[in-house]
Short mmCIF file of C-alpha atoms in Angstrom, two decimals:
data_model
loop_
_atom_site.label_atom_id
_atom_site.label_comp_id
_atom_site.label_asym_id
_atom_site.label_seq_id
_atom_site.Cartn_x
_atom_site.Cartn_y
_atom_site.Cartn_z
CA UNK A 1 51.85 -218.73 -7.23
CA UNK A 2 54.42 -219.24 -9.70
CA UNK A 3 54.62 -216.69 -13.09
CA UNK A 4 55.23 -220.20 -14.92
CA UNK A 5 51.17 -221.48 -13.78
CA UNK A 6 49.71 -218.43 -14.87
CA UNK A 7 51.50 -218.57 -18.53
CA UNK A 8 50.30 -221.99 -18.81
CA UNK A 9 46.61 -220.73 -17.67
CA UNK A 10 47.15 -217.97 -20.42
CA UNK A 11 48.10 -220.66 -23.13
CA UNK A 12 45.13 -222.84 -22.14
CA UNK A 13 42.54 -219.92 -23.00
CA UNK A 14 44.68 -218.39 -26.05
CA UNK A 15 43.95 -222.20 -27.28
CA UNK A 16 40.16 -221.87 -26.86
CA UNK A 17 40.35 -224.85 -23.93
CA UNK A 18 38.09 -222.84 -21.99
CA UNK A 19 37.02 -225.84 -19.93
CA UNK A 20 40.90 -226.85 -18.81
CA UNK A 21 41.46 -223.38 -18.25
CA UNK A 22 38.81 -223.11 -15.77
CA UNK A 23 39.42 -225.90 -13.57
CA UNK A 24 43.52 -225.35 -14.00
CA UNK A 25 42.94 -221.72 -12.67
CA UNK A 26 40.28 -223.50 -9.66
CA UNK A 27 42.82 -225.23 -8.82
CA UNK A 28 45.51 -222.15 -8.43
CA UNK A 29 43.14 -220.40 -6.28
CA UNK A 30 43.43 -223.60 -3.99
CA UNK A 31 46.63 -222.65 -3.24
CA UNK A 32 46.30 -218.65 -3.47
CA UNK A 33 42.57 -217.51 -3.67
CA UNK A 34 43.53 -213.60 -3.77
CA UNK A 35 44.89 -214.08 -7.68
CA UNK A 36 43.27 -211.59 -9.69
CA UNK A 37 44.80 -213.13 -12.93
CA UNK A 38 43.68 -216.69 -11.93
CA UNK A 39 39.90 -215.03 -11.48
CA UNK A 40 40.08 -212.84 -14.75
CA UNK A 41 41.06 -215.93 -16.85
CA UNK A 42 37.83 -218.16 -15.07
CA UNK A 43 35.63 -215.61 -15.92
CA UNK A 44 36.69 -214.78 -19.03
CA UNK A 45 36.36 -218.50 -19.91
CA UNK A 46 32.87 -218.42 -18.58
CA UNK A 47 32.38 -215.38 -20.84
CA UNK A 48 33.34 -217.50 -23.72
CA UNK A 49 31.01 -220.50 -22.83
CA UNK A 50 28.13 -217.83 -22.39
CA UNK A 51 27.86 -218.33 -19.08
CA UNK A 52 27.33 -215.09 -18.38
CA UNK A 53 26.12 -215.25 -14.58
CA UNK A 54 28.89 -217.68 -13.41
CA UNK A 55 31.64 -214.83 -15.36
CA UNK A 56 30.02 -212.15 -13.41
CA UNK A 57 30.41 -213.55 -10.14
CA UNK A 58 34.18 -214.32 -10.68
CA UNK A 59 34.58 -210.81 -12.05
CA UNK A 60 33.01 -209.86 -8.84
CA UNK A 61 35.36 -211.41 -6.97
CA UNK A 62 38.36 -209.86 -8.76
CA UNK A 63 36.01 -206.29 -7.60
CA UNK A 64 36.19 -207.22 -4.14
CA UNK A 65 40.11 -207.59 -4.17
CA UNK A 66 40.83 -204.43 -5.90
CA UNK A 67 37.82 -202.04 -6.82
CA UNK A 68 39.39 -199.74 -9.06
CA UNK A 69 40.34 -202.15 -11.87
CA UNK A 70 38.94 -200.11 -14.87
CA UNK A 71 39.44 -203.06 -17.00
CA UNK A 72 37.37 -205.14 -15.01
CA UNK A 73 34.78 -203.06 -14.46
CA UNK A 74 34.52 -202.54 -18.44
CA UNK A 75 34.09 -206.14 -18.66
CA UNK A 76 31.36 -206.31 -16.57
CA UNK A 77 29.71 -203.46 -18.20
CA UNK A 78 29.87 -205.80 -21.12
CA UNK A 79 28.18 -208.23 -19.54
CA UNK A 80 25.17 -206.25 -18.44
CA UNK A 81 25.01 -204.96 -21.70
CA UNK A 82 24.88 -208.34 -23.82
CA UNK A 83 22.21 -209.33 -21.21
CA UNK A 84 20.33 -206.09 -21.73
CA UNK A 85 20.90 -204.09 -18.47
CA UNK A 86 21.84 -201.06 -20.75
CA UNK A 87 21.57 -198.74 -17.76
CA UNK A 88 23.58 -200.70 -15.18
CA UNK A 89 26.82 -201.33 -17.96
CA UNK A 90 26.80 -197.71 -18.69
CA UNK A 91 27.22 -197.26 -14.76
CA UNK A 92 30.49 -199.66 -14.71
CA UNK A 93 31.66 -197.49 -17.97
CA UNK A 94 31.37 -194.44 -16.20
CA UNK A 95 33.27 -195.70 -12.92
CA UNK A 96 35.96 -197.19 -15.13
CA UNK A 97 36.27 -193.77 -16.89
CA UNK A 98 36.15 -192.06 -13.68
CA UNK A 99 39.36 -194.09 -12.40
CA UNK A 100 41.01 -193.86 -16.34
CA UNK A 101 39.71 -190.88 -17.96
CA UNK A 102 41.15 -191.89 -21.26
CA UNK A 103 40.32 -195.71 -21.25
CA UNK A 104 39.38 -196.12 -24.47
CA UNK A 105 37.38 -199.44 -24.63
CA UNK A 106 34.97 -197.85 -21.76
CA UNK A 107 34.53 -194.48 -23.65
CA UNK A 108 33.99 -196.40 -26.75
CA UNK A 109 31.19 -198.48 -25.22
CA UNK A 110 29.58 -195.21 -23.63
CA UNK A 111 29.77 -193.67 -27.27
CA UNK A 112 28.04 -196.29 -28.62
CA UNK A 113 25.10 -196.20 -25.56
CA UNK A 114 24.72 -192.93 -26.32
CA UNK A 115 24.40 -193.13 -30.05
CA UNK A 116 21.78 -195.39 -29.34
CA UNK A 117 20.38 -193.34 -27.71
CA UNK A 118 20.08 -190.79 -30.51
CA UNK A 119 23.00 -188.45 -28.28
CA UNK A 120 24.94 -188.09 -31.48
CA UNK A 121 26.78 -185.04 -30.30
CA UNK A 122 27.68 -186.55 -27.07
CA UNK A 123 28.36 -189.94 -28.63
CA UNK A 124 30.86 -188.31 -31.11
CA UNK A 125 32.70 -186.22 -28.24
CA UNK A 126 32.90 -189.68 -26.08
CA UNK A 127 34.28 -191.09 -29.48
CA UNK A 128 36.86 -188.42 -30.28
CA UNK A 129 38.20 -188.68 -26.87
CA UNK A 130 38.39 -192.09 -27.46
CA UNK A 131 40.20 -192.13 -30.82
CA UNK A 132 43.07 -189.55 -29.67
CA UNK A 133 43.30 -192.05 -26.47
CA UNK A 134 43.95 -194.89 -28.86
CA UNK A 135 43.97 -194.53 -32.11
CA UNK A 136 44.86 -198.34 -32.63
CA UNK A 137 40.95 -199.26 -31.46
CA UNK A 138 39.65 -200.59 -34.62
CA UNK A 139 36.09 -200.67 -32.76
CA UNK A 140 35.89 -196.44 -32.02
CA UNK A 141 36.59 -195.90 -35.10
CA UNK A 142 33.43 -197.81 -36.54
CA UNK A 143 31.52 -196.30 -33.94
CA UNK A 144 32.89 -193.16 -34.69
CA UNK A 145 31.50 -193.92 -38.45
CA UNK A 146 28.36 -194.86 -37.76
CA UNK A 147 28.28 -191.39 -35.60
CA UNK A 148 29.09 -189.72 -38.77
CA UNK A 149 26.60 -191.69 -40.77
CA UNK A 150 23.53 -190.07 -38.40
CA UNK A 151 24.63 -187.16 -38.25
CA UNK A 152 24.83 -187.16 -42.53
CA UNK A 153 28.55 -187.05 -42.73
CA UNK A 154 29.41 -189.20 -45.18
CA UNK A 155 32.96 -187.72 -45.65
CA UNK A 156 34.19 -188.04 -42.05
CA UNK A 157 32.14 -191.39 -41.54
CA UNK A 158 34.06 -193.18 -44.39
CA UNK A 159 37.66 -191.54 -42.86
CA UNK A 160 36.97 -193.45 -40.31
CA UNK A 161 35.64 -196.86 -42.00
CA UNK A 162 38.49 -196.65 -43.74
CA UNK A 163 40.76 -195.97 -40.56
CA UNK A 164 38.99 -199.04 -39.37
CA UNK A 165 40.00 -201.54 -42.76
CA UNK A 166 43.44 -200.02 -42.46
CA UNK A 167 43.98 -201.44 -38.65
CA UNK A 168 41.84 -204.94 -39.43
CA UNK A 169 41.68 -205.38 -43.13
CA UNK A 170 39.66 -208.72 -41.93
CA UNK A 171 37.06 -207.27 -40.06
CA UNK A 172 34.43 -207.59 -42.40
CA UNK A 173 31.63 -205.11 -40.10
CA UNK A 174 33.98 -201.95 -41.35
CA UNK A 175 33.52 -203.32 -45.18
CA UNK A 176 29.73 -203.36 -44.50
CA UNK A 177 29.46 -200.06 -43.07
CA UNK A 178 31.58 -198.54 -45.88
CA UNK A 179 28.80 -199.67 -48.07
CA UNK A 180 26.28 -198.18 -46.19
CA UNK A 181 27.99 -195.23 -46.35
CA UNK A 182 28.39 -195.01 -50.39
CA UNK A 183 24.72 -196.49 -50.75
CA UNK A 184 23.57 -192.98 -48.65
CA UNK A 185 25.34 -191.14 -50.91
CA UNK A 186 23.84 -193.52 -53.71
CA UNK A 187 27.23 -194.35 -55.21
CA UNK A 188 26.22 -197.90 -56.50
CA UNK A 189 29.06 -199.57 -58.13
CA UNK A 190 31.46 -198.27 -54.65
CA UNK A 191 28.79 -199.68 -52.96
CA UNK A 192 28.96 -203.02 -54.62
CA UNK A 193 32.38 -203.31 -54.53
CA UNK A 194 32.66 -203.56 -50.67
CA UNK A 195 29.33 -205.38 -50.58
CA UNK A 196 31.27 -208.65 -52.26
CA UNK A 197 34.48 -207.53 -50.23
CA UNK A 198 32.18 -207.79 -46.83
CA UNK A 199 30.11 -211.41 -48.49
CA UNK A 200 34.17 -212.87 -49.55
CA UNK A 201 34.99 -212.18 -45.80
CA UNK A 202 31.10 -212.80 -43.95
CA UNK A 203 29.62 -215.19 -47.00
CA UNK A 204 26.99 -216.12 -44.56
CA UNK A 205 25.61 -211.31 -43.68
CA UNK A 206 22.20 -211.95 -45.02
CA UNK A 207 22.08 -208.26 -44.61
CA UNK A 208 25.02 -207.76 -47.17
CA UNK A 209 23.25 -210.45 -49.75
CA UNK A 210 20.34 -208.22 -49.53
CA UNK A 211 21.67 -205.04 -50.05
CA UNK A 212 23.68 -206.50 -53.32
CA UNK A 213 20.55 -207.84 -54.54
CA UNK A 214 19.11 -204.77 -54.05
CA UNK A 215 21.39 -203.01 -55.93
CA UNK A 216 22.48 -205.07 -58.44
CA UNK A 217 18.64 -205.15 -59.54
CA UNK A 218 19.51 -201.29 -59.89
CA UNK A 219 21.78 -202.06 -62.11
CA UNK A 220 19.76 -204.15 -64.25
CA UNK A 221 21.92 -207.55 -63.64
CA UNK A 222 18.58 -209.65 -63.12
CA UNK A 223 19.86 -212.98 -62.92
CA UNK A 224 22.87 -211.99 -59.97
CA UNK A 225 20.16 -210.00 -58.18
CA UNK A 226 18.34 -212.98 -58.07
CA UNK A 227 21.08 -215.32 -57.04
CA UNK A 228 22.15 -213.28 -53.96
CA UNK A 229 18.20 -212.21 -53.35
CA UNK A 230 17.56 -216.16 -52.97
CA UNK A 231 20.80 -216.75 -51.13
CA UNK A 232 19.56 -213.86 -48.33
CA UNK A 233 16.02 -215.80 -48.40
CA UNK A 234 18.25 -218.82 -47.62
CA UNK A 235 20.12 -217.36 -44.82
CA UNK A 236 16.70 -215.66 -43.72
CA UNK A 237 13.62 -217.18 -44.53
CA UNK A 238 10.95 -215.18 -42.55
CA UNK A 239 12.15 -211.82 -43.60
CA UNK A 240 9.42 -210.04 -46.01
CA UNK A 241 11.31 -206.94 -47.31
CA UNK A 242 13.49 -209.88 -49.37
CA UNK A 243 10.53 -211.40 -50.55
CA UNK A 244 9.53 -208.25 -52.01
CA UNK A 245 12.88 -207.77 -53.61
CA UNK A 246 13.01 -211.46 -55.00
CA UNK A 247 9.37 -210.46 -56.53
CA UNK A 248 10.66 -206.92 -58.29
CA UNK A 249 13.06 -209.14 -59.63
CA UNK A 250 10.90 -211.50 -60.72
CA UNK A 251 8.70 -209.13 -62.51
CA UNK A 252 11.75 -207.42 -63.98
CA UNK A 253 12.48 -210.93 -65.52
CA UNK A 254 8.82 -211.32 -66.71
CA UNK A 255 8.83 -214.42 -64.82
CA UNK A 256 5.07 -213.44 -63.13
CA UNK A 257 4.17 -217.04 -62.24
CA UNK A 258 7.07 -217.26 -59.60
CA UNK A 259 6.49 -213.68 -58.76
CA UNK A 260 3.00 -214.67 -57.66
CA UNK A 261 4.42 -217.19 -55.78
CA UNK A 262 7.23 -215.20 -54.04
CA UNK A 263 3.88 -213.02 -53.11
CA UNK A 264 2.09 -215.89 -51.77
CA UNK A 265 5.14 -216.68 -49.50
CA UNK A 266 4.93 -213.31 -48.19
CA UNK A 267 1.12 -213.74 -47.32
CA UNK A 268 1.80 -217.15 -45.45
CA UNK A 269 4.19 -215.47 -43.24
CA UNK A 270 2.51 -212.25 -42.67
CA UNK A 271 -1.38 -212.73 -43.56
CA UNK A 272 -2.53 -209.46 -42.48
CA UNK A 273 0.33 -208.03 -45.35
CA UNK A 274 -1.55 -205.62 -47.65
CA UNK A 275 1.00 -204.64 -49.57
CA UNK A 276 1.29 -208.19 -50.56
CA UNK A 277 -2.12 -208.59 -51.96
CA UNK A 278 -1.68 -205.42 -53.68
CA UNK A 279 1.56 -206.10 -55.50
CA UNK A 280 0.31 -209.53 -56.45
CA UNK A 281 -2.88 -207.63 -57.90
CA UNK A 282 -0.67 -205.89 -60.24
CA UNK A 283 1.15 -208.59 -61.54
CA UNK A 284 -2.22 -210.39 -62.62
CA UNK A 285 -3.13 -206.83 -64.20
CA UNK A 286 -0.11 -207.07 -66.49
CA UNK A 287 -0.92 -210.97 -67.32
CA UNK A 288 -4.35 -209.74 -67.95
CA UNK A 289 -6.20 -211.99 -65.55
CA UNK A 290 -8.45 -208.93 -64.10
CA UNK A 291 -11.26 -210.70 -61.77
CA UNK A 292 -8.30 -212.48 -59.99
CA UNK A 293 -6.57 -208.82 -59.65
CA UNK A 294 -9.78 -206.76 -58.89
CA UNK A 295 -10.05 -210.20 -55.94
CA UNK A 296 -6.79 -209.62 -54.64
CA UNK A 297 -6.78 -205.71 -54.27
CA UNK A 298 -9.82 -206.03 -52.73
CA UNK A 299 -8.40 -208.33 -49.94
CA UNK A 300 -5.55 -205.64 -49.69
CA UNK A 301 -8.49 -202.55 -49.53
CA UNK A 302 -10.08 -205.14 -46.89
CA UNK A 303 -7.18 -205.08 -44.91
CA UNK A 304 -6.40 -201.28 -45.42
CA UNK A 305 -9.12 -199.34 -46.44
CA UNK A 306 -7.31 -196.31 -46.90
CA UNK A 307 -4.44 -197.61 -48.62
CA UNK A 308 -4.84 -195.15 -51.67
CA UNK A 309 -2.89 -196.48 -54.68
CA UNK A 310 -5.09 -199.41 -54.27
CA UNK A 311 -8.17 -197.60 -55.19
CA UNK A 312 -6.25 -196.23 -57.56
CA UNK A 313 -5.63 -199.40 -59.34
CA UNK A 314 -8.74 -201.05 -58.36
CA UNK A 315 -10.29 -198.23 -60.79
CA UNK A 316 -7.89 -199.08 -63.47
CA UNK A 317 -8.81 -202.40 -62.88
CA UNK A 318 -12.85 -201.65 -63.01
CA UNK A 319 -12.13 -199.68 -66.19
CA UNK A 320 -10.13 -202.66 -67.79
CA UNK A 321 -13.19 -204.54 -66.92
CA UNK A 322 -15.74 -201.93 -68.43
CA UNK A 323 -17.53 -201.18 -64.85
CA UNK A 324 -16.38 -197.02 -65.64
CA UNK A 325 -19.05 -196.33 -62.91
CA UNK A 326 -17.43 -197.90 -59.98
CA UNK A 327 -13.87 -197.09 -61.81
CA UNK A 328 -14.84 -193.66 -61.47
CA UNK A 329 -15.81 -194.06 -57.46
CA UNK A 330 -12.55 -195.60 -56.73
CA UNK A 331 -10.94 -193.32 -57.96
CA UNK A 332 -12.58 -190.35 -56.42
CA UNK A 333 -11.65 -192.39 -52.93
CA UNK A 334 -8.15 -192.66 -53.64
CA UNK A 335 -8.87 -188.32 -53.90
CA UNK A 336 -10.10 -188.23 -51.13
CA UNK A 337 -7.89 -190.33 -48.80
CA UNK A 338 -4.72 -188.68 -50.78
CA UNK A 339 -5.24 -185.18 -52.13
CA UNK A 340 -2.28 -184.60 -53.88
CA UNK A 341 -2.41 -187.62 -55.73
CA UNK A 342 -1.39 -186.51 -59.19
CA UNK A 343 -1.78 -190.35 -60.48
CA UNK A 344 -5.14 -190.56 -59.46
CA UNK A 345 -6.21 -187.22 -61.28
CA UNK A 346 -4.53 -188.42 -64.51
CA UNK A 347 -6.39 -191.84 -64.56
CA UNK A 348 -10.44 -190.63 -63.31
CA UNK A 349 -9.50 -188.08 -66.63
CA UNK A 350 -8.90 -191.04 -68.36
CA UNK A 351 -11.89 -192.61 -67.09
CA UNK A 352 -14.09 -189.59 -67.66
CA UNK A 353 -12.98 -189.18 -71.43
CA UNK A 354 -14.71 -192.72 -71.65
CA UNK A 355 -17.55 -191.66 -69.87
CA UNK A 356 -17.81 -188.50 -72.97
CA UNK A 357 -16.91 -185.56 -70.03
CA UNK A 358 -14.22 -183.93 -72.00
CA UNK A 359 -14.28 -181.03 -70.23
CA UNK A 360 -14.34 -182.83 -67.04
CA UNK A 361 -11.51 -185.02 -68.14
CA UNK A 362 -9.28 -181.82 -69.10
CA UNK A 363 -9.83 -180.14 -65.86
CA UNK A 364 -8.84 -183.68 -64.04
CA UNK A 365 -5.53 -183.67 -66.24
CA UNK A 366 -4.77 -179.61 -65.77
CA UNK A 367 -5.36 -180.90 -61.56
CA UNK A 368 -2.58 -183.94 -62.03
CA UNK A 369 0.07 -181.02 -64.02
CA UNK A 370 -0.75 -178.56 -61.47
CA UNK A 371 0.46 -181.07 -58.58
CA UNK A 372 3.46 -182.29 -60.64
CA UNK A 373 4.61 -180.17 -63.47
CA UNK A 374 6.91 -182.60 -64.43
CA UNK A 375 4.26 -185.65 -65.25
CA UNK A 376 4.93 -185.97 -69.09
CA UNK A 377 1.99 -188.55 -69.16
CA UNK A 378 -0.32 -185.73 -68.66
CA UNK A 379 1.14 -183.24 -70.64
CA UNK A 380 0.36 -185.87 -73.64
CA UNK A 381 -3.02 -186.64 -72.87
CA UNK A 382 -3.67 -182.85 -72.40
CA UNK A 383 -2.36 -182.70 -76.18
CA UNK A 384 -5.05 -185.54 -76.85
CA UNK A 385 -7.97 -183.64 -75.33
CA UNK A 386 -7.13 -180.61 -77.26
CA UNK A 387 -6.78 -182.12 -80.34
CA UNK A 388 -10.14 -184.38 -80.24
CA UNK A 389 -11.80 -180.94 -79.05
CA UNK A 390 -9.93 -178.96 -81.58
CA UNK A 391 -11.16 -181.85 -84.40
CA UNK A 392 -14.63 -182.17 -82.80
CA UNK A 393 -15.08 -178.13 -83.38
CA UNK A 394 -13.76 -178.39 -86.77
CA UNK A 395 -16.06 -181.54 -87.52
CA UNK A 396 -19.02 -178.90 -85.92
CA UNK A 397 -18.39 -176.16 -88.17
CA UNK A 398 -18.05 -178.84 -91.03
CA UNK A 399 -21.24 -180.12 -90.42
CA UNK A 400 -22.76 -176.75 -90.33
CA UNK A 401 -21.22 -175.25 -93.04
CA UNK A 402 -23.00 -178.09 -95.16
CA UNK A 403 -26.35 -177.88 -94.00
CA UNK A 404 -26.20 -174.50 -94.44
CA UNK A 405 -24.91 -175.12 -98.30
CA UNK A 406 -27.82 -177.86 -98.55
CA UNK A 407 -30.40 -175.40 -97.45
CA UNK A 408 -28.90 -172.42 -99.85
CA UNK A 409 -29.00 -174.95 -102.63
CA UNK A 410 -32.81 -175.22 -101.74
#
């Protein structure tokens, strides 16, 4: 086989003519059925059709020729990795390291097993040893990042992000991953800034339209939040955490109608979603529709009857309604199911203050300061209770003081 049939074999895949490249090769091994090249090239052009069984058996071949071509051997670990034979393609990794013991791409791949793994130490030494190998591999050194990122070193995991943008300024993964790594360290506006970088390269990441959403909500920029929340929705429909989102926003924007409706979406797609029901109760709480509230955080309670801020608010919303009696009981329940509920405390004061328990009510509020000494809300209706017990004793001794002036004036 001429040098001049396998360049133009080469040219046909470089050109994506994966098809013409497979039968030009076919018909190369008529003529010489021992060339490894001629093989590679088939099943690599499988490989890129997704045929992943018919790329296998080629590479197969190429094994039975010569068995200790690492490369191969990596690509085939590839193979049974994208079809989900994790075990078996960290087998070929390991017997293409064995024959190369500084092959990058294989080392790299192991890393990246074994940080799945949750091997993080073993991952990184696989990863090091992959990096000094070749330190052109743009892919170790995003594995070697997201290492860093487990292991809660943001320092060394954006080093190597940045290694990464430096070899492939195009690759827009490394851009994503850097903002992971600044919204860890919960540097927003860094964030942000290779958040758009990573959308301008990957417009269609609804993970990176999320996260900008997210943040940009942060921020207080309503209106972009919303654009980019909707434009994740639109690249992801059935995901609930941006529904969520898009409803925060919403309610941010005072725009409860459509936040109801966001809600509603979320039920439709995930019925059995009490958090759903719960949120949506709130927003009718702050519109002031309270029987449509108290119905929905009851569905929620039905759904999760020991979901405790929701017996929280269902007593807010049986005070609101003037039924202090089954306010109070709710109440108690959220208590019960969360003990350290400081919220809880602050509100069955409030409700016992309306009930006339003042001392009852102070003792809830001392409960809700004692769990968080930091809960200014209390501290002020602590001042309250002190001063209506503080005016009630000096309306007491008033009122004595003039009966007993009526009865010395008798």
């Amino acid at each position: 086989m001429e040098e001049q049939d396998i360049s133009i074999a080469k040219s046909l895949f470089k050109e994506k003519k994966f098809q013409e490249t497979i039968e030009y090769c076919e018909n190369l091994l008529s003529t010489d059925p021992s060339s490894k090249m001629a093989l590679k090239l088939i099943a690599k052009s499988f490989l890129a059709l997704n045929k992943k069984e018919k790329a296998l058996y080629y590479y197969k071949k190429v094994l039975n020729i010569q068995n200790d071509d690492y490369e191969v051997l990596k690509d085939i670990g590839n193979i049974y990795q994208l079809k989900g034979y994790i075990k078996t393609a960290e087998e070929y990794y390991e017997r293409a390291v064995f024959i190369k013991s500084d092959y990058a791409h294989a080392l790299t791949n192991l890393g990246s097993i074994e940080l799945r793994k949750g091997n993080n130490k073993k991952a990184l030494s696989l990863i090091i040893k992959a990096t000094q190998s070749d330190p052109e591999l743009t892919v170790a050194w995003i594995v070697k990042a997201k290492i860093y990122i487990q292991l809660v070193n943001y320092q060394e995991a954006e080093k190597s992000c940045l290694k990464a943008i430096d070899l492939n300024p195009n690759l827009f993964g490394s851009y994503f991953l850097l903002a992971q790594i600044f919204i860890g360290q919960k540097k927003l506006v860094k964030a942000e800034e290779y958040l758009r970088k990573t959308i301008e390269l990957k417009p269609d990441l609804y993970e990176a339209n999320f996260n900008l959403g997210a943040i940009l909500k942060e921020k207080g920029n309503k209106n972009e939040a919303e654009f980019f929340c909707r434009k994740a929705i639109h690249l992801k429909p059935n995901l609930i955490n941006v529904y969520f989102l898009l409803a925060e926003i919403l309610i941010d924007k005072s725009d409860f109608e459509e936040a109801c409706n966001t809600l509603d979406r979320v039920i439709q797609l995930k019925p059995d979603c009490s958090e759903a029901y719960y949120n949506k109760s709130c927003i009718l709480q702050k519109q002031g529709e309270f029987i449509k509230a108290e119905e929905s955080i009851r569905k929620a309670l039905q759904l999760n009857p020991d979901f405790a801020c929701a017996h929280c608010n269902l007593g807010i919303i049986l005070r609101d309604l003037g039924n202090l009696q089954e306010a109070e009981l709710s109440i108690r329940k959220a208590i019960e199911i969360k003990p350290d509920y400081a919220d809880a405390y602050l509100n069955l004061g409030g409700i016992l203050k309306d009930l006339g328990q003042l001392k009852e009510t102070e003792i809830c509020i001392r409960k809700a300061i004692e769990i968080n000494p930091n809960f200014a809300k209390a501290y002020f209706s602590l001042s309250l209770i002190k001063y209506s017990q503080e005016n009630k004793q000096w309306k007491d001794q008033l009122f004595s003081r003039n009966i007993l002036i009526n009865k010395s004036q008798k």
